[in-house]
Amino acid sequence: MRKISLNTPLLKSIVRHNSYKIVDNAPKISDNEGWLESLKWKNAMDLDETPQLSESANEYVSGTGQFPITVVSTPPESHYIDIKAPIINFTSMKYLQEFNKHKHAQGNFIDVRIVKCRSGKGGDGSISFFRDAGRSIGPPDGGDGGDGGSIFLQAVESLDSLAKIKTTYVAGDGEDGAAAQLDGPTGNDILIKVPKGTIVHWCMDPRNVRSYIQKELQKEPTSTLRSVLENNMLSLKCISKYRYDTEPTHIQLFRDSYESGAGWLFKGKSEEYHLDKDWFVDLNKKVTMYDDSLRSMELKSDTIPLYGIDLDHVSNTPICLLKGGKGGLGNMHFLTNIIRNPRFSKMGRNGLEQYFMFELKSIADLGLIGFPNAGKSTILGKISNAKPRVGHWEFTTLSPSIGTVSLGIDSGSFTVADIPGIIENASQDKGLGLEFLRHIERSRGWVFVVNLETDQPLRDLQILIKEVGGLEKVASKNVLIVCNKADTEHSKDKYMTVASFCNELGWDHIPISALRGENIQPLIEKMAKCINIQ
Ligand SMILES: Nc1nc2c(ncn2[C@@H]2O[C@H](COP(=O)(O)OP(=O)(O)OP(=O)(O)O)[C@@H](O)[C@H]2O)c(=O)[nH]1
């Protein structure tokens, strides 16, 4: 085989030649003039002012927990759909409670997090001119700034709590462009991995909410944290996923970046000098159109579903939460027949800084609802593989646990969530409040566990129904009533009272003794039937 020597005169000359030659990617005068001319013709169609979503944003699934809103005005009176909604929907009570006495007992289980996210700024375009031995100043060769990094979300199987979610995520800024047509590298993206079942809502800066509440409580000392949050409204600009519809589906975010026609960087001569020149004013008119199209793209991507992004299944493709800013144009784009030495470039566009509330809503098929001490954890331990804490004192369960109930080989399985006990006035934040109800909100069936050891189990059941939202809400679920502690005195009579109430409503019911393991198999069958698994 012939060996190729690097010492041949031909190869030597290629190596020498290449080490001097710069790959020329700079747009030619004709390219730039064509591009600037095309900007002039960007008309109302291209720069459509009608607020609308980008295609990817349109795919976001809205959260299930909708809340009441008041639509204040819609197009054509207003450019956007202006709405008002109680502040409580854009913050977390749990976060704001000054003294959360159960905080330590809950250990590592974290189901709500408020997170600050910032996408990166675009790098600035460079102002530079090609130099070589023969020329004092060559053509412009300043490269573009790199785009800022974006923030993405992805639901994964391997996580089951929000404990690892940080309080702040900052994506990288794009780097500035450089001489020799070098574009700046793009900023680092950030991928936030969350457990399946997480809903991400846009929310207010918690510091603002806290200082607002303090002021309101000083004005009206009889108010409570809840009443302040429920009675005060937040105004938001929204848009609709359905074009020209007046039903708001997404919140419109606005970037704090330069206005169209601004954001120039100058070298050598000042801005005033340039603004005085007709050739620059003429160029700026066209570049203003380019800025407009960037802003219109930003408005399309900077939207968040009003009721949250529902990450209810594991996905391979991450969802963009906040998009990074576009990098600025280097001076090589402004070389024209009239402008031979453009000593200016464009700044990168800013990113976005917003707060989001990450809320984990476990997705179990069935949820157990009952007063503390009713025996929910004992039941879950008997029917499933879960090993929840059981104790004869109230509030043994301080965080939800989920167990899988197997119906035998080839017969499938279902999941059951045990949540902390609910007490009278829980909806007014008594006991552990209703915070944990989020974990069974999406369950297909609700299993009420009543304790036949108490004086009036029927009354207990009626209180539970009222606390979780009333008969109408409960009736929207598949319901099963489990009367536990059937081994205690007078339990039969008490069960009969509960049973006749259930019969009137058409709800299935069963007496059991979880402690003794009595009636457990029929209970499992009724649970499976409740969610239509036979
Ligand atoms: N007699 C009797 N006691 C039971 C039965 N089931 C549970 N218990 C007892 O009731 C007490 C409370 O049981 P748990 O399973 O911790 O009740 P829980 O509803 O999970 O309570 P919280 O964690 O407070 O919500 C424990 O002492 C259990 O041993 C039963 O069928 N019969």
mmCIF file of N, CA and C in Angstrom, residues 88-141:
data_model
loop_
_atom_site.group_PDB
_atom_site.id
_atom_site.type_symbol
_atom_site.label_atom_id
_atom_site.label_comp_id
_atom_site.label_asym_id
_atom_site.label_seq_id
_atom_site.Cartn_x
_atom_site.Cartn_y
_atom_site.Cartn_z
ATOM 1 N N ILE A 88 -55.710 33.234 46.653
ATOM 2 C CA ILE A 88 -55.446 31.883 47.204
ATOM 3 C C ILE A 88 -55.091 30.867 46.113
ATOM 4 N N ASN A 89 -55.541 31.152 44.880
ATOM 5 C CA ASN A 89 -55.250 30.228 43.777
ATOM 6 C C ASN A 89 -53.829 30.384 43.227
ATOM 7 N N PHE A 90 -53.134 31.430 43.660
ATOM 8 C CA PHE A 90 -51.796 31.685 43.100
ATOM 9 C C PHE A 90 -50.724 31.677 44.182
ATOM 10 N N THR A 91 -51.013 30.958 45.271
ATOM 11 C CA THR A 91 -50.018 30.808 46.320
ATOM 12 C C THR A 91 -50.347 29.521 47.081
ATOM 13 N N SER A 92 -49.544 29.218 48.096
ATOM 14 C CA SER A 92 -49.810 28.000 48.862
ATOM 15 C C SER A 92 -49.998 28.360 50.331
ATOM 16 N N MET A 93 -51.152 28.005 50.874
ATOM 17 C CA MET A 93 -51.449 28.255 52.298
ATOM 18 C C MET A 93 -50.364 27.628 53.165
ATOM 19 N N LYS A 94 -49.991 26.411 52.765
ATOM 20 C CA LYS A 94 -49.028 25.632 53.546
ATOM 21 C C LYS A 94 -47.709 26.414 53.685
ATOM 22 N N TYR A 95 -47.318 27.056 52.584
ATOM 23 C CA TYR A 95 -46.077 27.818 52.572
ATOM 24 C C TYR A 95 -46.138 29.036 53.468
ATOM 25 N N LEU A 96 -47.347 29.626 53.492
ATOM 26 C CA LEU A 96 -47.471 30.908 54.165
ATOM 27 C C LEU A 96 -47.710 30.788 55.662
ATOM 28 N N GLN A 97 -48.201 29.618 56.091
ATOM 29 C CA GLN A 97 -48.470 29.483 57.514
ATOM 30 C C GLN A 97 -47.175 29.688 58.281
ATOM 31 N N GLU A 98 -47.201 30.678 59.154
ATOM 32 C CA GLU A 98 -45.963 31.045 59.854
ATOM 33 C C GLU A 98 -45.432 29.896 60.687
ATOM 34 N N PHE A 99 -46.359 29.228 61.348
ATOM 35 C CA PHE A 99 -45.924 28.160 62.229
ATOM 36 C C PHE A 99 -46.635 26.879 61.825
ATOM 37 N N ASN A 100 -45.907 26.015 61.176
ATOM 38 C CA ASN A 100 -46.521 24.773 60.732
ATOM 39 C C ASN A 100 -46.078 23.667 61.696
ATOM 40 N N LYS A 101 -46.975 23.385 62.661
ATOM 41 C CA LYS A 101 -46.539 22.519 63.749
ATOM 42 C C LYS A 101 -46.250 21.076 63.315
ATOM 43 N N HIS A 102 -46.746 20.723 62.138
ATOM 44 C CA HIS A 102 -46.519 19.339 61.708
ATOM 45 C C HIS A 102 -45.315 19.216 60.773
ATOM 46 N N LYS A 103 -44.669 20.364 60.539
ATOM 47 C CA LYS A 103 -43.594 20.399 59.552
ATOM 48 C C LYS A 103 -42.527 19.317 59.792
ATOM 49 N N HIS A 104 -42.095 19.222 61.054
ATOM 50 C CA HIS A 104 -41.001 18.289 61.327
ATOM 51 C C HIS A 104 -41.469 16.841 61.268
ATOM 52 N N ALA A 105 -42.694 16.635 61.792
ATOM 53 C CA ALA A 105 -43.209 15.270 61.835
ATOM 54 C C ALA A 105 -43.376 14.693 60.431
ATOM 55 N N GLN A 106 -43.585 15.566 59.432
ATOM 56 C CA GLN A 106 -43.824 15.060 58.081
ATOM 57 C C GLN A 106 -42.559 14.531 57.408
ATOM 58 N N GLY A 107 -41.413 14.799 58.063
ATOM 59 C CA GLY A 107 -40.164 14.265 57.542
ATOM 60 C C GLY A 107 -39.905 14.718 56.124
ATOM 61 N N ASN A 108 -39.481 13.759 55.277
ATOM 62 C CA ASN A 108 -39.026 14.101 53.940
ATOM 63 C C ASN A 108 -40.131 14.251 52.919
ATOM 64 N N PHE A 109 -41.360 13.931 53.304
ATOM 65 C CA PHE A 109 -42.418 13.962 52.294
ATOM 66 C C PHE A 109 -42.815 15.409 52.014
ATOM 67 N N ILE A 110 -42.521 15.847 50.805
ATOM 68 C CA ILE A 110 -42.844 17.233 50.442
ATOM 69 C C ILE A 110 -43.742 17.188 49.226
ATOM 70 N N ASP A 111 -44.941 17.775 49.347
ATOM 71 C CA ASP A 111 -45.854 17.710 48.213
ATOM 72 C C ASP A 111 -46.192 19.075 47.644
ATOM 73 N N VAL A 112 -45.640 20.148 48.219
ATOM 74 C CA VAL A 112 -45.811 21.472 47.612
ATOM 75 C C VAL A 112 -44.475 22.201 47.685
ATOM 76 N N ARG A 113 -44.121 22.827 46.619
ATOM 77 C CA ARG A 113 -42.889 23.610 46.587
ATOM 78 C C ARG A 113 -43.140 24.871 45.779
ATOM 79 N N ILE A 114 -42.620 26.006 46.262
ATOM 80 C CA ILE A 114 -42.670 27.202 45.418
ATOM 81 C C ILE A 114 -41.252 27.415 44.900
ATOM 82 N N VAL A 115 -41.140 27.532 43.602
ATOM 83 C CA VAL A 115 -39.826 27.518 42.965
ATOM 84 C C VAL A 115 -39.656 28.766 42.089
ATOM 85 N N LYS A 116 -38.477 29.373 42.227
ATOM 86 C CA LYS A 116 -38.188 30.528 41.362
ATOM 87 C C LYS A 116 -37.424 30.014 40.146
ATOM 88 N N CYS A 117 -37.878 30.366 38.957
ATOM 89 C CA CYS A 117 -37.205 29.912 37.736
ATOM 90 C C CYS A 117 -36.794 31.108 36.888
ATOM 91 N N ARG A 118 -35.589 31.036 36.345
ATOM 92 C CA ARG A 118 -35.158 32.123 35.454
ATOM 93 C C ARG A 118 -34.520 31.536 34.207
ATOM 94 N N SER A 119 -35.047 31.942 33.041
ATOM 95 C CA SER A 119 -34.411 31.486 31.798
ATOM 96 C C SER A 119 -33.303 32.477 31.437
ATOM 97 N N GLY A 120 -32.358 32.011 30.623
ATOM 98 C CA GLY A 120 -31.159 32.815 30.348
ATOM 99 C C GLY A 120 -31.386 33.976 29.381
ATOM 100 N N LYS A 121 -30.521 34.991 29.518
ATOM 101 C CA LYS A 121 -30.547 36.139 28.599
ATOM 102 C C LYS A 121 -29.768 35.751 27.341
ATOM 103 N N GLY A 122 -30.176 36.279 26.221
ATOM 104 C CA GLY A 122 -29.430 36.044 24.987
ATOM 105 C C GLY A 122 -28.125 36.839 25.020
ATOM 106 N N GLY A 123 -27.050 36.284 24.427
ATOM 107 C CA GLY A 123 -25.779 37.023 24.382
ATOM 108 C C GLY A 123 -25.863 38.180 23.390
ATOM 109 N N ASP A 124 -24.984 39.171 23.557
ATOM 110 C CA ASP A 124 -24.996 40.337 22.659
ATOM 111 C C ASP A 124 -24.275 40.019 21.352
ATOM 112 N N GLY A 125 -24.712 40.675 20.282
ATOM 113 C CA GLY A 125 -24.022 40.554 19.002
ATOM 114 C C GLY A 125 -22.687 41.289 19.076
ATOM 115 N N SER A 126 -21.712 40.815 18.308
ATOM 116 C CA SER A 126 -20.377 41.422 18.408
ATOM 117 C C SER A 126 -20.166 42.509 17.340
ATOM 118 N N ILE A 127 -19.319 43.492 17.666
ATOM 119 C CA ILE A 127 -18.946 44.512 16.674
ATOM 120 C C ILE A 127 -17.461 44.285 16.376
ATOM 121 N N SER A 128 -17.170 43.807 15.184
ATOM 122 C CA SER A 128 -15.780 43.490 14.875
ATOM 123 C C SER A 128 -15.574 43.601 13.358
ATOM 124 N N PHE A 129 -14.325 43.842 12.943
ATOM 125 C CA PHE A 129 -14.010 43.934 11.515
ATOM 126 C C PHE A 129 -12.836 43.019 11.188
ATOM 127 N N PHE A 130 -12.919 42.392 10.024
ATOM 128 C CA PHE A 130 -11.855 41.488 9.593
ATOM 129 C C PHE A 130 -10.556 42.273 9.382
ATOM 130 N N ARG A 131 -9.485 41.731 9.877
ATOM 131 C CA ARG A 131 -8.191 42.411 9.714
ATOM 132 C C ARG A 131 -7.190 41.435 9.093
ATOM 133 N N ASP A 132 -6.401 41.937 8.138
ATOM 134 C CA ASP A 132 -5.223 41.174 7.720
ATOM 135 C C ASP A 132 -4.139 42.142 7.299
ATOM 136 N N ALA A 133 -3.020 41.590 6.874
ATOM 137 C CA ALA A 133 -1.852 42.431 6.631
ATOM 138 C C ALA A 133 -2.110 43.528 5.614
ATOM 139 N N GLY A 134 -2.901 43.210 4.582
ATOM 140 C CA GLY A 134 -3.076 44.158 3.491
ATOM 141 C C GLY A 134 -4.078 45.286 3.765
ATOM 142 N N ARG A 135 -4.982 45.101 4.746
ATOM 143 C CA ARG A 135 -6.072 46.070 4.917
ATOM 144 C C ARG A 135 -6.109 46.608 6.337
ATOM 145 N N SER A 136 -6.335 47.900 6.513
ATOM 146 C CA SER A 136 -6.416 48.444 7.873
ATOM 147 C C SER A 136 -7.743 48.031 8.482
ATOM 148 N N ILE A 137 -8.800 48.059 7.706
ATOM 149 C CA ILE A 137 -10.101 47.627 8.221
ATOM 150 C C ILE A 137 -10.847 46.848 7.145
ATOM 151 N N GLY A 138 -11.201 45.661 7.471
ATOM 152 C CA GLY A 138 -11.882 44.798 6.500
ATOM 153 C C GLY A 138 -13.381 44.832 6.714
ATOM 154 N N PRO A 139 -14.128 43.909 6.092
ATOM 155 C CA PRO A 139 -15.580 43.863 6.247
ATOM 156 C C PRO A 139 -15.973 43.463 7.676
ATOM 157 N N PRO A 140 -17.207 43.823 8.086
ATOM 158 C CA PRO A 140 -17.632 43.463 9.443
ATOM 159 C C PRO A 140 -17.708 41.955 9.600
ATOM 160 N N ASP A 141 -17.226 41.443 10.726
ATOM 161 C CA ASP A 141 -17.290 39.996 10.939
ATOM 162 C C ASP A 141 -17.722 39.654 12.372
#
